[in-house]
mmCIF file of C-alpha atoms in Angstrom:
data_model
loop_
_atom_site.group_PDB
_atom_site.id
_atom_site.type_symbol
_atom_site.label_atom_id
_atom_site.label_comp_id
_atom_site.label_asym_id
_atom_site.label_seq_id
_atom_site.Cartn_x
_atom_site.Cartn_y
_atom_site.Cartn_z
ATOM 1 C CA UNK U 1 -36.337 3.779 -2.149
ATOM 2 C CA UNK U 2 -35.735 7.337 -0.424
ATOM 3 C CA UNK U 3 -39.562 8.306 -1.435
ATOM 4 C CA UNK U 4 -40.361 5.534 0.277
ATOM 5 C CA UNK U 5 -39.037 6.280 3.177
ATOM 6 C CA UNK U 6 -40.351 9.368 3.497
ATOM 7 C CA UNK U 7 -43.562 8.397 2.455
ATOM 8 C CA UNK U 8 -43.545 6.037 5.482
ATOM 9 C CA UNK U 9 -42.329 9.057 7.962
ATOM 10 C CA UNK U 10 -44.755 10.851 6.800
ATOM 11 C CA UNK U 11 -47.775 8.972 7.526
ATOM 12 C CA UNK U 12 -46.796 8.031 11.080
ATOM 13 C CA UNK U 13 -46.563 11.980 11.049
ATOM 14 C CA UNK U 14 -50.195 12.689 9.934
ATOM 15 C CA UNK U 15 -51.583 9.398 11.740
ATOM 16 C CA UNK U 16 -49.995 11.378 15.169
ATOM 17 C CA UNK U 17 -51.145 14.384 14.226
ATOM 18 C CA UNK U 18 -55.130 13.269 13.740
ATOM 19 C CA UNK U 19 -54.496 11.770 17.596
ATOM 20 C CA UNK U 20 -53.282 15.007 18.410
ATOM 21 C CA UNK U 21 -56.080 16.775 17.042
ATOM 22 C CA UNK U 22 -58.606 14.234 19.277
ATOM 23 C CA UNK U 23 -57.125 15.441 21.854
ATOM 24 C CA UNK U 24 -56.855 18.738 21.884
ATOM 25 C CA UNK U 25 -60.856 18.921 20.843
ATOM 26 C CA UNK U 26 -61.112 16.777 23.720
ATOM 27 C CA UNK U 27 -59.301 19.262 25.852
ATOM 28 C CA UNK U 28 -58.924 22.189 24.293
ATOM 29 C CA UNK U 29 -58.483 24.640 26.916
ATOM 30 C CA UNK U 30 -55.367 23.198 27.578
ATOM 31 C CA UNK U 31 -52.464 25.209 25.570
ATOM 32 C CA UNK U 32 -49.579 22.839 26.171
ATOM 33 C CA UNK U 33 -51.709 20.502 24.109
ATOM 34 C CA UNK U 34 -51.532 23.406 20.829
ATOM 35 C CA UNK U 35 -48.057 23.707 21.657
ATOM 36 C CA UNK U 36 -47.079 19.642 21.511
ATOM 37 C CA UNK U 37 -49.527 20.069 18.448
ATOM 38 C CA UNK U 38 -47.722 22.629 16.933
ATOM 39 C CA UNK U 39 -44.128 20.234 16.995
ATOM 40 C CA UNK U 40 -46.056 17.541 15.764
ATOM 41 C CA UNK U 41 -46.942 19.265 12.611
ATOM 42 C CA UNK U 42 -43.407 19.108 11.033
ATOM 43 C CA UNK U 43 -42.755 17.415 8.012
ATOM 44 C CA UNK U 44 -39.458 16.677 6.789
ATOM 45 C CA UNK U 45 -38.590 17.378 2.730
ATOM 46 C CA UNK U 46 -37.554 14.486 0.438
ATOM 47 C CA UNK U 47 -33.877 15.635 0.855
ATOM 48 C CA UNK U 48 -33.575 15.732 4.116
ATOM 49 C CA UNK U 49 -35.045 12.030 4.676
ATOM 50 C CA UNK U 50 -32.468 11.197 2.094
ATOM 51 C CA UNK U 51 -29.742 12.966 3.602
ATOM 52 C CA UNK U 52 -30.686 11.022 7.267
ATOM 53 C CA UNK U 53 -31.054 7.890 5.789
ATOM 54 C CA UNK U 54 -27.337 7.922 4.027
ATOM 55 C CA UNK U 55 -25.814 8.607 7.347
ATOM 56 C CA UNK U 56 -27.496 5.522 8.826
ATOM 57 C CA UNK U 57 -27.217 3.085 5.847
ATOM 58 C CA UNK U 58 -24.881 0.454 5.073
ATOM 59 C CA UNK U 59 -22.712 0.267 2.138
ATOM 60 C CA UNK U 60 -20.826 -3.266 1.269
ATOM 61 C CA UNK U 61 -18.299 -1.870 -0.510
ATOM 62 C CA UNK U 62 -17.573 1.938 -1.139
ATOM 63 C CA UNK U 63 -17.568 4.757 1.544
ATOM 64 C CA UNK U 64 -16.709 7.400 -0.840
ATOM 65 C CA UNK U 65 -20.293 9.066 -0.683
ATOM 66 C CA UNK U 66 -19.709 9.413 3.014
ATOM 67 C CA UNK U 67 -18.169 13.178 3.965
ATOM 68 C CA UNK U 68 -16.579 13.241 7.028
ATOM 69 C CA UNK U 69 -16.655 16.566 8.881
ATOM 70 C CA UNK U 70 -14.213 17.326 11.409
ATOM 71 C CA UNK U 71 -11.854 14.827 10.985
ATOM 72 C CA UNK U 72 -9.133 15.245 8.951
ATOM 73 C CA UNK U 73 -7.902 12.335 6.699
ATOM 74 C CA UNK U 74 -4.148 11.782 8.329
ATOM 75 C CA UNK U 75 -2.539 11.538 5.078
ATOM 76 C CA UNK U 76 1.094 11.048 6.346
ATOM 77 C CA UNK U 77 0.621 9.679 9.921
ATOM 78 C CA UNK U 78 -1.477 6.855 8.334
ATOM 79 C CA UNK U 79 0.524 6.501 4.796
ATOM 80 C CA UNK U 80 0.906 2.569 5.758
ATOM 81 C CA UNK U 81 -3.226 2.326 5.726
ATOM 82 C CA UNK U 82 -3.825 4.436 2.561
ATOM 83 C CA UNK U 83 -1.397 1.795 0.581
ATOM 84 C CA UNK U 84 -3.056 -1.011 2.101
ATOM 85 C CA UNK U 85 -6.471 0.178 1.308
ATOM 86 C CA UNK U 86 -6.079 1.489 -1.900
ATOM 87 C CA UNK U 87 -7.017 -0.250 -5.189
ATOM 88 C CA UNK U 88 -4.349 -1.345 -7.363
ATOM 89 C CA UNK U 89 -4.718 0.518 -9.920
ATOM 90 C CA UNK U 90 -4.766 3.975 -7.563
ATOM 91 C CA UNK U 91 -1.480 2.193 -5.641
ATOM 92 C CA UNK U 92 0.549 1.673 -8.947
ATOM 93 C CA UNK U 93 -0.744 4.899 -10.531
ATOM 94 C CA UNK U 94 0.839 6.695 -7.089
ATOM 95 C CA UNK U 95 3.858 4.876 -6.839
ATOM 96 C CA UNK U 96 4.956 5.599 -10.381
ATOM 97 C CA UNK U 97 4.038 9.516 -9.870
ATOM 98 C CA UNK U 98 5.964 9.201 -6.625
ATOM 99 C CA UNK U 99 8.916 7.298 -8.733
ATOM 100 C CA UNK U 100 9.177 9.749 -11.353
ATOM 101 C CA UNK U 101 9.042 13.044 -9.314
ATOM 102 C CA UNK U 102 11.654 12.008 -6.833
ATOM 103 C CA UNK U 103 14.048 11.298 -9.704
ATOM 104 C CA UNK U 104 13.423 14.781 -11.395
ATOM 105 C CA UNK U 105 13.855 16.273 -7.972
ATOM 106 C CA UNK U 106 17.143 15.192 -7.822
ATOM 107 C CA UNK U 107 17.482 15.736 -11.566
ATOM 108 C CA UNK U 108 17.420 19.495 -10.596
ATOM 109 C CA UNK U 109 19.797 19.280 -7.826
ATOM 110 C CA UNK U 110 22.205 17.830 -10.311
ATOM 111 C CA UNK U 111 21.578 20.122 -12.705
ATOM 112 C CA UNK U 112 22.452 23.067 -10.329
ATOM 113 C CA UNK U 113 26.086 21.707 -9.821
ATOM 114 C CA UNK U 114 27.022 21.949 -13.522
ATOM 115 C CA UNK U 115 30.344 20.045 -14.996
ATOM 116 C CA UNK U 116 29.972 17.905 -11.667
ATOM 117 C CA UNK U 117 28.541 14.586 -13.354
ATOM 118 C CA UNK U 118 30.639 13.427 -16.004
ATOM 119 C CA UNK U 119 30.076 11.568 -18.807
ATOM 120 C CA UNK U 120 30.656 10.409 -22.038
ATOM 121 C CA UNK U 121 29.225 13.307 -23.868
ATOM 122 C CA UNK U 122 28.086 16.931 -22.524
ATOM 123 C CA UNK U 123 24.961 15.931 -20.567
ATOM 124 C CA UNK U 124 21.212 16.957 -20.513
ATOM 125 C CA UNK U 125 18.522 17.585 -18.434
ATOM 126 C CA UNK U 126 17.430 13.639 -19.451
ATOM 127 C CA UNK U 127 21.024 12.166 -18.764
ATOM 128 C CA UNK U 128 20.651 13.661 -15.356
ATOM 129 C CA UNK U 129 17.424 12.348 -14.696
ATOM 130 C CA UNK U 130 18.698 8.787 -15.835
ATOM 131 C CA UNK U 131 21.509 9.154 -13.909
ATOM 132 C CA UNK U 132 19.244 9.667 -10.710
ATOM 133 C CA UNK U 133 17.064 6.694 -11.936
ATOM 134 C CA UNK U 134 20.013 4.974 -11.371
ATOM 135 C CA UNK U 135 21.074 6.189 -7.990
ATOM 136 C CA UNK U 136 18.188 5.984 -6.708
ATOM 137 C CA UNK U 137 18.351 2.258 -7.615
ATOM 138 C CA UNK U 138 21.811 1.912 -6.971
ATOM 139 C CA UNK U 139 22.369 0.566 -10.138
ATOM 140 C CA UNK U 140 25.194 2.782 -11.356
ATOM 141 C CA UNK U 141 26.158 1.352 -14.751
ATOM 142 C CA UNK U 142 29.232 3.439 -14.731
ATOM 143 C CA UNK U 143 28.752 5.470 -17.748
ATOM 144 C CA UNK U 144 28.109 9.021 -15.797
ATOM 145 C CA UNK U 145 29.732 9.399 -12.328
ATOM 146 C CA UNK U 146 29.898 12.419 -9.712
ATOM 147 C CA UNK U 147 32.997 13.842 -9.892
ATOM 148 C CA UNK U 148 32.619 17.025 -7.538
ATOM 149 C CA UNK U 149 32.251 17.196 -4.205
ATOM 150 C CA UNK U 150 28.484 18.766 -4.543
ATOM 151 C CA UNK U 151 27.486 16.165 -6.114
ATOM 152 C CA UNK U 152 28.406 13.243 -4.528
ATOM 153 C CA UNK U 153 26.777 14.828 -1.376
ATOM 154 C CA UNK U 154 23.886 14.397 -3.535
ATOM 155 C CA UNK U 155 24.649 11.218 -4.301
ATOM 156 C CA UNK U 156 24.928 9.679 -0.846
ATOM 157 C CA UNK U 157 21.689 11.231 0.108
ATOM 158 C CA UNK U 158 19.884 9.882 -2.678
ATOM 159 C CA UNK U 159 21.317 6.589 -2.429
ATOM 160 C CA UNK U 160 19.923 6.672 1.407
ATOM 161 C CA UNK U 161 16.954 7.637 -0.113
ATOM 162 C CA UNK U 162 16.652 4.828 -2.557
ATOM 163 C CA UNK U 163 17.637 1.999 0.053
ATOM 164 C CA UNK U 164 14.512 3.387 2.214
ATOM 165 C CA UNK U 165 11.884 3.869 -0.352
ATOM 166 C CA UNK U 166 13.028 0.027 -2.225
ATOM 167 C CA UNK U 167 12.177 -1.409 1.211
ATOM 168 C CA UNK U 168 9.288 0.413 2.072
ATOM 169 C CA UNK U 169 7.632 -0.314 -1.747
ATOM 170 C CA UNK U 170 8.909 -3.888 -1.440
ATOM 171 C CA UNK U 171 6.871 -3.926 2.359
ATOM 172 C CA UNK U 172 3.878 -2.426 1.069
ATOM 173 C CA UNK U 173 3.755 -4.398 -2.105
ATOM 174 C CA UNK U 174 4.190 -7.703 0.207
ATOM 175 C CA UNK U 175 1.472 -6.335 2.599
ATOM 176 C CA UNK U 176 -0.592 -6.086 0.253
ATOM 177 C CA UNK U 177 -0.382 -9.590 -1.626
ATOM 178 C CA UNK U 178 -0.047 -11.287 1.689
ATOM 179 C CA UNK U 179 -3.119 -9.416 3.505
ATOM 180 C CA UNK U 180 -5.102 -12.788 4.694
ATOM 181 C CA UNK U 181 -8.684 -12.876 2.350
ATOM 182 C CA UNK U 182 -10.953 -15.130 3.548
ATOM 183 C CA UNK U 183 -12.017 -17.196 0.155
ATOM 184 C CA UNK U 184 -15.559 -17.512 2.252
ATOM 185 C CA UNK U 185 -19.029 -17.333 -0.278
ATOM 186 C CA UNK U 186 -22.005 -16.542 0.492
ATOM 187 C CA UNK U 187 -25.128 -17.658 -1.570
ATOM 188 C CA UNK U 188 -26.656 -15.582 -3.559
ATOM 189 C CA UNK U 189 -30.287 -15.503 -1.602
ATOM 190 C CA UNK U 190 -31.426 -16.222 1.827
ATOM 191 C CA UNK U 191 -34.151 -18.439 2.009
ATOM 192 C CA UNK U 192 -36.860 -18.964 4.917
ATOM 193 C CA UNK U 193 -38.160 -23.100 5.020
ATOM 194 C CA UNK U 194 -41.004 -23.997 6.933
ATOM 195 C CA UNK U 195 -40.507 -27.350 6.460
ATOM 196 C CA UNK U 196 -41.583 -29.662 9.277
ATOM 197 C CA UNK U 197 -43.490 -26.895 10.721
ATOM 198 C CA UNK U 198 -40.356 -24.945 11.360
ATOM 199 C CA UNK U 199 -39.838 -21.558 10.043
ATOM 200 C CA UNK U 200 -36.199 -20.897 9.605
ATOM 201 C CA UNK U 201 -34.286 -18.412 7.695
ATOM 202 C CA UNK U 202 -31.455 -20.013 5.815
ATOM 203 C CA UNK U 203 -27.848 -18.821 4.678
ATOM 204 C CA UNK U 204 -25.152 -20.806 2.957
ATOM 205 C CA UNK U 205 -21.445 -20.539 3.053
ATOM 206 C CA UNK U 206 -18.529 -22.232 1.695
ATOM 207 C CA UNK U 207 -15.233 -22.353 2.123
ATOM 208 C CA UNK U 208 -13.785 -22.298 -1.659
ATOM 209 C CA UNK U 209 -9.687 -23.344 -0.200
ATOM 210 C CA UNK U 210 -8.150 -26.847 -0.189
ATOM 211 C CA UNK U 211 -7.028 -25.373 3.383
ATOM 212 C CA UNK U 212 -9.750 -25.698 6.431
ATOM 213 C CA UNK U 213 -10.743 -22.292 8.166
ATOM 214 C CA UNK U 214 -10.882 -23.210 11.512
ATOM 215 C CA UNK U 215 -12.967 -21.544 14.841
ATOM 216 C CA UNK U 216 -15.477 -19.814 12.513
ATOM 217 C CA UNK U 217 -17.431 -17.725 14.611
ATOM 218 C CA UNK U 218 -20.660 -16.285 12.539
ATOM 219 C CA UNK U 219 -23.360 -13.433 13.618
ATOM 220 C CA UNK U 220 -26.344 -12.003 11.700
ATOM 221 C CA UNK U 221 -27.964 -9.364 12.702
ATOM 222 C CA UNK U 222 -31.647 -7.399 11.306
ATOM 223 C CA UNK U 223 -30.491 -3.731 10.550
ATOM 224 C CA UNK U 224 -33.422 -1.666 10.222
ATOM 225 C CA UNK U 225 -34.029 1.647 9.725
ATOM 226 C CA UNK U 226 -36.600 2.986 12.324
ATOM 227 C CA UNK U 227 -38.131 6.214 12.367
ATOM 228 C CA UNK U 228 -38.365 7.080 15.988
ATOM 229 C CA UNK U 229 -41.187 9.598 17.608
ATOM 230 C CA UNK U 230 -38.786 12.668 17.221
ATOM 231 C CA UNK U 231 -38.787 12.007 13.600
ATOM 232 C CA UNK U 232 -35.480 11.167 13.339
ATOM 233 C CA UNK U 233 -34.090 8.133 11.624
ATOM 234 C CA UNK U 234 -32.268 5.215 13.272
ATOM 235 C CA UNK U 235 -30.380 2.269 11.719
ATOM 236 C CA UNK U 236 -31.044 -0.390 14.448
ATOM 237 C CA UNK U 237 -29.276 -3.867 14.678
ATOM 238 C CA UNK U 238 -30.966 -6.972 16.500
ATOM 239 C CA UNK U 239 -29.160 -10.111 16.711
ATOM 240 C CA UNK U 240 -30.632 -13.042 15.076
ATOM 241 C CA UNK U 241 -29.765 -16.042 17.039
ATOM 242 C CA UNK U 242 -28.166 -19.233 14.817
ATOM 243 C CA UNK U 243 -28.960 -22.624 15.995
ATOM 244 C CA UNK U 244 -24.951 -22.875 15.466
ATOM 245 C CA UNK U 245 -22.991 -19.864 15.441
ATOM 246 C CA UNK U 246 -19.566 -20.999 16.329
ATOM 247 C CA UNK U 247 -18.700 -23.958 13.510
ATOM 248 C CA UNK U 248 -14.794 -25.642 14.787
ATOM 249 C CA UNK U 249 -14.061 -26.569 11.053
ATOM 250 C CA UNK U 250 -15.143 -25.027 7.989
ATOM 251 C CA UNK U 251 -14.252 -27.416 4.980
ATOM 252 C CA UNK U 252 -16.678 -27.251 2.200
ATOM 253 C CA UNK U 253 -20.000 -25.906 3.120
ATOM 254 C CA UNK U 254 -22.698 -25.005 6.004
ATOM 255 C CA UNK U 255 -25.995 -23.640 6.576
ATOM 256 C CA UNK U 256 -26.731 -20.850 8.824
ATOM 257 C CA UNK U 257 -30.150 -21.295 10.110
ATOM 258 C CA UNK U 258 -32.221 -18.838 12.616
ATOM 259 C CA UNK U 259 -35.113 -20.489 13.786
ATOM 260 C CA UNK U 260 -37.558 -17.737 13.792
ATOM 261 C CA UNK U 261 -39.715 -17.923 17.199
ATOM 262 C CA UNK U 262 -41.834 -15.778 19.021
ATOM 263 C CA UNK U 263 -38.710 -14.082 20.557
ATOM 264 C CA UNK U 264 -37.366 -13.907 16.919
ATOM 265 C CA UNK U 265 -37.069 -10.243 15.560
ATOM 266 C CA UNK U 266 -38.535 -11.272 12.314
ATOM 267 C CA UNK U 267 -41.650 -12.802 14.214
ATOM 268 C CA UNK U 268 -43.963 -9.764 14.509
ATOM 269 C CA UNK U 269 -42.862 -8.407 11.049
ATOM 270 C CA UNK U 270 -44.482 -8.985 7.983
ATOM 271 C CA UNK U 271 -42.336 -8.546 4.659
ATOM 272 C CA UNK U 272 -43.755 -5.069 3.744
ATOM 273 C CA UNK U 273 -43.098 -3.954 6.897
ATOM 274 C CA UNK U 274 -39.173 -4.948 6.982
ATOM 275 C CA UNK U 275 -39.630 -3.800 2.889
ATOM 276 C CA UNK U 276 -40.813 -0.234 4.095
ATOM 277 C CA UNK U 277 -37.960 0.015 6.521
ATOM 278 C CA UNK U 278 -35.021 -0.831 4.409
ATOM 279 C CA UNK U 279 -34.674 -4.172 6.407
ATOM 280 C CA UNK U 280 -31.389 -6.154 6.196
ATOM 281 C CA UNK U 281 -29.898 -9.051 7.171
ATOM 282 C CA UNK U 282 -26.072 -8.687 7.893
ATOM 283 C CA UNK U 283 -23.657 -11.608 8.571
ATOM 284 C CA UNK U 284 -20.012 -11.205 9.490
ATOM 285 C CA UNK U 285 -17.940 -14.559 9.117
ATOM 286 C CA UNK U 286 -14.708 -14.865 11.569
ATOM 287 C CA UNK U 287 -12.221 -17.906 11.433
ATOM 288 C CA UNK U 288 -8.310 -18.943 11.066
ATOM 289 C CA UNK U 289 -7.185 -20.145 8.040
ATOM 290 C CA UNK U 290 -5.027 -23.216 8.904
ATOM 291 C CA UNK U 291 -2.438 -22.710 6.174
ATOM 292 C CA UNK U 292 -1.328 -19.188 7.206
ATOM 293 C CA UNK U 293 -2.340 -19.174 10.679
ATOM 294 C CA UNK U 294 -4.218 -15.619 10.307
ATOM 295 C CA UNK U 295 -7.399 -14.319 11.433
ATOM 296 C CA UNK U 296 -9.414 -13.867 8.365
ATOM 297 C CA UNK U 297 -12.974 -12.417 7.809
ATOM 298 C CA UNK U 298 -15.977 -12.024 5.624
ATOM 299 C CA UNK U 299 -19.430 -9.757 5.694
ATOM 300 C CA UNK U 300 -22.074 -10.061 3.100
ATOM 301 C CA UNK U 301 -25.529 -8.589 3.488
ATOM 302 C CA UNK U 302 -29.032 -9.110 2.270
ATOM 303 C CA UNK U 303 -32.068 -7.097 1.326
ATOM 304 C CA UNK U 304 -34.710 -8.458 1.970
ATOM 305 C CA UNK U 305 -35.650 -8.693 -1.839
ATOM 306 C CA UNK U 306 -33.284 -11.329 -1.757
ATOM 307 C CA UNK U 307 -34.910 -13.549 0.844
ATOM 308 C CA UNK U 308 -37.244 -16.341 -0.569
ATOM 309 C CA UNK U 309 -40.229 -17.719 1.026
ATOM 310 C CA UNK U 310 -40.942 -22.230 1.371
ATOM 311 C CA UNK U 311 -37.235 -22.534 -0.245
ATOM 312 C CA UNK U 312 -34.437 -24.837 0.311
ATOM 313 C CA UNK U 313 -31.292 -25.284 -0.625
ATOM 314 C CA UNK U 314 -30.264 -27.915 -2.868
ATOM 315 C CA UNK U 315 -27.281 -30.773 -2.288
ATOM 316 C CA UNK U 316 -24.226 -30.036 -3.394
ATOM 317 C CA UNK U 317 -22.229 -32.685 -1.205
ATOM 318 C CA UNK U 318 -21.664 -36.113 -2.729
ATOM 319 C CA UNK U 319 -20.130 -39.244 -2.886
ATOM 320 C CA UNK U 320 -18.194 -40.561 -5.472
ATOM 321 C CA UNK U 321 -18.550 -44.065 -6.765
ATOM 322 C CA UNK U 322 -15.258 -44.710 -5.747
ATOM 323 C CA UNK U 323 -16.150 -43.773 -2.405
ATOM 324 C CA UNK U 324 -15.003 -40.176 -1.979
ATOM 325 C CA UNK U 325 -16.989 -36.806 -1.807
ATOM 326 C CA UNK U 326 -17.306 -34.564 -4.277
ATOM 327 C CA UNK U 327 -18.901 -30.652 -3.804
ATOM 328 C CA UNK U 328 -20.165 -29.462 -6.792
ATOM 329 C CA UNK U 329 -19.634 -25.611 -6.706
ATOM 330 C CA UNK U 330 -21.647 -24.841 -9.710
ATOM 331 C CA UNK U 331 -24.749 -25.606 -7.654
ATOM 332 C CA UNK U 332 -24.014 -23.471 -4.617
ATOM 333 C CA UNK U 333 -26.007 -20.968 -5.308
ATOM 334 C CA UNK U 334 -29.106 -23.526 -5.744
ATOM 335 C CA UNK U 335 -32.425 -23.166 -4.111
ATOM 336 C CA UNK U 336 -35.563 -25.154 -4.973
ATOM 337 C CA UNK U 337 -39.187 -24.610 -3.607
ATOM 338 C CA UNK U 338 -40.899 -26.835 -1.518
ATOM 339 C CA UNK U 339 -44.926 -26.980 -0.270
ATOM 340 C CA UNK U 340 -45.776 -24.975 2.196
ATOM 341 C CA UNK U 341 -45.867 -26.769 6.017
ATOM 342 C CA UNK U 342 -49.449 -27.390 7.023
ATOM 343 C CA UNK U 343 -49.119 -26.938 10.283
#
């Protein structure tokens, strides 16, 4: 894919350099010409067309291969985010580490006021760290209590401790489950129809709740990456216009459809073309669940690899003998040729 790309930049190069080189035969006492010549003569390496391209492409799902510089990742001031955002696994893993050192924290502290928690029997370093385990939860089973003025000091702070840190878990852990997911899918392909002499590209979505998502505003957009005359690299994004972007009820399922015209960005391009410049198509689904009342969204994006050419999708609406409709999910993902238009 990258030696593609730089295959591409490459050849615009040497096609502008040849014109270059016409002209400055034409006029070649003129030295600005050699100079304009001499910038035009730079190639880029492999690498470097690499390293452009990844700070211009989009990634669906993971941003990890993205470095940052200059901005520092606010660790503290945006704790709330980081627990959001994080996968479960990473969330659980850092809760428990966060669990566990706390309570040998205060383990320590105990253990510096000696004879101050009593107990049963003479304690150790793992009584204490029990006993903070169940401060910290304000559990307090009564079998080992402060007894000393140190340590009950201790005590009250960790118990203030514990109340804050059980309600902040408990809020993050809600957060999470109850961040609003949009339960939208997208079809596996896009497909372009020419059926009826009309040339339209052609996305499916469905909406897989019992609930309706309501006010569902959709936009797709042609990301391309364009090499400009500088020789730099540019992800550019044109709006391609739906013959209905904003749908008022999403219940089962709907087609997107761009009618490509002459105004259409996909009109003047062939396939290799939108091939050789890492062409996608990007849609970004907006709507309100009706159950929960929340804004929820949804992106998906396609390579053009993924876009199929006198295709259709097939039915997957309907009705029941007993006079109902039924949507048969296991087809969604569908398509089925058809013959080419003749017009």
């Amino acid at each position: 894919m990258m030696k593609r790309i730089w295959r591409r930049l490459n050849e615009q190069r040497s096609s502008s350099m040849q014109e270059e080189g016409e002209r400055q035969e034409a006029s070649a006492h003129s030295s600005t010409a050699g100079e304009n010549s001499g910038k035009t003569k730079k190639h880029i390496s492999t690498k470097e067309a690499i390293r452009r391209f990844r700070t211009h492409a989009l990634d669906e799902k993971k941003h990890a291969d993205v470095v940052r510089v200059g901005v520092q990742d606010a660790l503290w001031s945006d704790l709330y985010h980081h627990a959001l955002t994080a996968s479960w696994a990473a969330f659980t893993f850092w809760a428990f580490v966060s669990y566990v050192l706390v309570n040998l924290l205060f383990a320590v502290l105990y253990a510096l006021v000696p004879g101050e928690v009593t107990g049963p029997h003479p304690l150790s370093f793992l009584d204490l760290f029990f006993f903070s385990v169940q401060t910290l939860s304000t559990v307090g089973y009564g079998g080992m209590v402060p007894s000393g003025v140190a340590a009950n000091v201790i005590v009250s702070f960790e118990v203030l401790l514990g109340m804050m840190v059980n309600a902040l878990a408990a809020g993050a852990v809600f957060a999470r489950i109850a961040r609003p997911r949009a339960r939208i899918i997208f079809s596996n392909r896009a497909v372009v129809s020419d059926e009826n002499g009309v040339s339209a590209l052609c996305i499916r979505i469905a909406n897989c709740r019992r609930s309706l998502i309501l006010s569902v505003d959709v936009e797709v957009a042609l990301s391309r990456l364009i090499v400009t005359h500088d020789g730099h690299l540019e992800r550019r994004f044109e709006p391609l216009t739906l013959v209905q972007a904003h749908v008022p009820v999403l219940r089962f399922a709907f087609v997107l459809a761009h009618v490509v015209t002459k105004t259409s960005p996909l009109h003047s391009c062939s396939l290799q073309e939108l091939q050789a410049e890492e062409a996608e198509i990007i849609v970004t689904v907006t709507g309100t669940d009706e159950a929960m009342g929340q804004t929820v969204f949804a992106r998906t994006a396609y390579a053009f690899d993924k876009v199929l050419h006198n295709h259709r999708f097939v039915d997957i609406i309907h009705t029941r003998p007993s006079g109902g409709l039924a949507v048969d999910y296991s087809r969604f993902h569908d398509i089925e040729a058809h013959a080419p238009s003749q017009d």
